[in-house]
mmCIF file of C-alpha atoms in Angstrom:
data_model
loop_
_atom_site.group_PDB
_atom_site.id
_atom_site.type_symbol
_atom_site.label_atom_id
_atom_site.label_comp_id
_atom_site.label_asym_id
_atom_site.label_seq_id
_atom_site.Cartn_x
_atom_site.Cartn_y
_atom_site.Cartn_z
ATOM 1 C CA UNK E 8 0.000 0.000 0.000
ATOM 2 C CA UNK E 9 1.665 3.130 -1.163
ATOM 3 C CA UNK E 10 2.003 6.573 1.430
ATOM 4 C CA UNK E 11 -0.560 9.478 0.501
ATOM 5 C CA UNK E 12 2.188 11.516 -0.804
ATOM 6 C CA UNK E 13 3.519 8.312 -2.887
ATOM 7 C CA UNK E 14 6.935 8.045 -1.053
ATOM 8 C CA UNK E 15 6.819 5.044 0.983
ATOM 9 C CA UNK E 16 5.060 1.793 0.739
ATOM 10 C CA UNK E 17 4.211 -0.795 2.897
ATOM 11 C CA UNK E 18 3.968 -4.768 2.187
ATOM 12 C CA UNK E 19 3.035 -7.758 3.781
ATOM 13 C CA UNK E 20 5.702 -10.541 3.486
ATOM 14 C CA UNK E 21 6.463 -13.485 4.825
ATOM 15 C CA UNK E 22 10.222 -12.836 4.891
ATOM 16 C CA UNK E 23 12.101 -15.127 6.982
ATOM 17 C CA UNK E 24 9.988 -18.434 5.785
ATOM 18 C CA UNK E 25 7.999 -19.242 8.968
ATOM 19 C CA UNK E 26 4.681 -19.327 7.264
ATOM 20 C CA UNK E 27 3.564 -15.750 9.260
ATOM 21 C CA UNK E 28 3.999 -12.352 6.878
ATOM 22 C CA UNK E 29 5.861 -9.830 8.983
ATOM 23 C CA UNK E 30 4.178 -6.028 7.656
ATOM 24 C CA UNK E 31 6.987 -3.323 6.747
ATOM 25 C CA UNK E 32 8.033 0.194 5.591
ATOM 26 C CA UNK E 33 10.059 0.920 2.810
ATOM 27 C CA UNK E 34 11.225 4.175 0.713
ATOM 28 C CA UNK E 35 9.583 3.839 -2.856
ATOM 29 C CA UNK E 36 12.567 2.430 -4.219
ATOM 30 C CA UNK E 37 12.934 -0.297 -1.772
ATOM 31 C CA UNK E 38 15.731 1.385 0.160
ATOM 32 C CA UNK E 39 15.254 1.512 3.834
ATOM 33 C CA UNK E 40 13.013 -1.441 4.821
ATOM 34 C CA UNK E 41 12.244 -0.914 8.481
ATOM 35 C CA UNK E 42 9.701 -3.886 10.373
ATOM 36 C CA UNK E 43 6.714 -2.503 11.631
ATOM 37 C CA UNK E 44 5.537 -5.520 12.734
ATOM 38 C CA UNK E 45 6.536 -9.412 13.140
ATOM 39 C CA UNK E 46 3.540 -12.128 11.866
ATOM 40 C CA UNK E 47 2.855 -14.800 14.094
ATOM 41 C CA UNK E 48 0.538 -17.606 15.089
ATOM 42 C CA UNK E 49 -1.229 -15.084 17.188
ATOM 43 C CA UNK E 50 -0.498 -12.161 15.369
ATOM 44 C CA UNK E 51 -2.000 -11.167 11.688
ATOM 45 C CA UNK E 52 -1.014 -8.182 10.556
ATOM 46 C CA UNK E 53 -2.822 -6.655 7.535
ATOM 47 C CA UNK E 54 -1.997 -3.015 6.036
ATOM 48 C CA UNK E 55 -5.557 -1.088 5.986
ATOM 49 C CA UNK E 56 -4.796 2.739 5.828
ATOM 50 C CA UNK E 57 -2.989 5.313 6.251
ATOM 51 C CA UNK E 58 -2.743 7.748 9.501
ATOM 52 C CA UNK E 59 -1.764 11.211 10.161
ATOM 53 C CA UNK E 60 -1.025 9.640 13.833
#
């Protein structure tokens, strides 16, 4: 899902394998990838919107 102002984008990927997609930041052109949050068996994370907060 792409930032408002169209210069930062966050995906949902399982990146380390365990089955549970991790959700993450990153600078339009994939430079600074920062986790937001870690996936789980208890924990599904899902981008939905964008916040001013």
């Amino acid at each position: 899902m792409w930032s408002p102002d169209g210069t930062k984008f966050v995906i949902r990927a399982d990146r380390n394998g365990d089955g549970y997609p991790d959700l993450a930041i990153m600078n339009a052109d994939g430079s600074n990838v920062k986790l937001l949050k870690a996936g789980s068996a208890t924990v599904k994370v899902t981008p939905r919107s964008w916040s001013t907060r």
